[in-house]
């Protein structure tokens, strides 16, 4: 599993920090980088992951390699982080790669695809299943090297003004939703909208939107969607394990001393695990508070889930037929997911089903 390899890297990094930091401080140059995040400071788990990463890099290099983190909009707009890294405006970025779906749908494999792998499976694919090599080969064309940057786990299906019981209830619905999910649901009658985080609540409040999906209860609570769209649906099948990434410009990466490169590797792994742990720890209480304050928890019907699944498969197969880069990752991704689902059905799923049935 990925945990083993990253713990090994982290252990090496920690040892270097404890034993060799003084030597590093004397022998290595002081380097100051800037990191542009796609997230506001108010979303402390998303934005905070980059701060955890930055602090750890500094510790592992004896304070010689310092990466200053900027929130979305402080240097560049939230959805232009990749462009900024690619252009050399900043040395690093922290973002959700599916934001760049419009450039190439292949970016989604570094984040989440509809009915894709869960958090553990996504991490296993990246670290042990060939995903890292496949994605880094794709990113070469953009002058970027990518690193694990956290995972939210399975996200919620969003906030709706009215109940969504059948496929007919989806038709004509204006919903802020990720680009890939929007493409899947458009043939079912949904009208997908793309809005940055800061613009979502005002649009929902004014009626410009009928529904919105964001992330998980802990983040959704902060944004107050329940006040105007009380029906809270699950699951967010388009983001069953949404992985974030740290981006580094390849030219800047190649300039770094090997010790500093190792620090980035170790710190990114540590930050990655911390994000998932934080969400798992904070979501239960946040969901309970939301329900207490008026949110009405609902689940998408089997009819809706089946229709969306069929539409997702059709959409992805069509993309693979015309996009060689997408197909090069899609095929091995599908095989790995199939094997993972078979394994999870043997031990993980039965155990969870039993425990969920307990009072």
XYZ file of N, CA, C and O in Angstrom, residues 11 60 64 98 106 110 119 127 133 155 207 210 219 228 230 235 238 246 268 275 298 311 324 337 340 349 359:
108
model
N 9.899 8.650 7.185
C 10.865 8.272 8.215
C 12.273 8.714 7.831
O 13.028 9.236 8.653
N 11.937 19.771 7.412
C 12.812 18.719 6.883
C 14.099 19.268 6.274
O 15.050 18.523 6.053
N 15.698 25.895 5.492
C 16.371 26.452 4.313
C 15.478 26.508 3.062
O 15.751 27.276 2.147
N -9.317 18.225 -11.660
C -10.455 18.218 -12.575
C -10.965 19.617 -12.900
O -11.808 19.790 -13.773
N -8.609 14.280 -19.422
C -7.663 13.357 -18.796
C -7.234 13.847 -17.416
O -6.871 13.043 -16.554
N -6.537 12.426 -12.186
C -5.702 12.842 -11.062
C -6.541 13.440 -9.945
O -5.999 14.004 -8.996
N -11.307 6.760 -1.941
C -10.055 7.392 -1.522
C -8.908 6.396 -1.409
O -7.807 6.618 -1.931
N 0.001 5.202 -6.054
C 1.297 4.842 -5.474
C 1.780 3.456 -5.866
O 2.983 3.236 -5.990
N 3.113 7.040 -12.644
C 3.861 7.093 -13.903
C 2.961 7.536 -15.062
O 3.386 8.331 -15.917
N -17.694 12.434 -1.590
C -18.368 13.697 -1.315
C -19.893 13.532 -1.356
O -20.416 12.502 -1.775
N -31.719 32.548 -6.873
C -32.490 31.669 -7.737
C -31.855 31.423 -9.088
O -32.443 30.766 -9.955
N -30.544 26.247 -8.993
C -31.545 25.437 -8.293
C -30.883 24.456 -7.331
O -31.530 23.953 -6.410
N -17.165 21.191 5.087
C -17.009 22.400 4.265
C -18.357 23.014 3.915
O -18.521 24.238 3.909
N -30.949 27.998 2.033
C -31.790 28.278 0.862
C -32.103 27.027 0.038
O -33.011 27.052 -0.798
N -32.551 23.216 1.244
C -32.449 22.340 2.413
C -32.259 20.857 2.135
O -31.828 20.119 3.034
N -25.219 9.748 -2.637
C -23.800 10.146 -2.598
C -23.438 11.017 -3.790
O -24.159 11.076 -4.779
N -20.022 11.396 -8.581
C -18.997 11.945 -9.482
C -17.686 12.224 -8.745
O -16.681 12.522 -9.362
N -0.486 18.577 -5.589
C 0.502 19.649 -5.584
C 1.166 19.641 -6.955
O 1.582 18.588 -7.449
N 4.519 15.920 0.950
C 3.264 15.779 0.211
C 2.515 14.529 0.660
O 1.281 14.551 0.792
N -5.197 15.203 5.305
C -6.468 15.729 4.827
C -7.587 14.712 4.980
O -8.672 15.023 5.513
N -31.205 13.208 2.222
C -31.875 12.329 1.268
C -30.815 11.539 0.495
O -29.639 11.910 0.469
N -25.002 6.662 -18.180
C -24.578 7.871 -18.897
C -23.088 8.122 -18.711
O -22.396 8.573 -19.642
N -6.604 9.961 -27.304
C -5.604 8.927 -27.028
C -5.008 9.063 -25.626
O -4.702 8.059 -24.970
N -9.506 -0.603 -10.966
C -10.738 -0.410 -10.206
C -11.540 -1.707 -10.109
O -12.092 -2.034 -9.054
N -9.911 -3.849 -7.546
C -10.115 -3.279 -6.214
C -11.528 -3.537 -5.710
O -11.733 -3.894 -4.547
N -16.432 -4.442 2.372
C -17.863 -4.151 2.268
C -18.703 -4.981 3.238
O -19.570 -4.419 3.930
N -27.037 -1.328 15.996
C -27.617 -0.157 16.646
C -26.692 0.326 17.755
O -25.992 -0.446 18.362
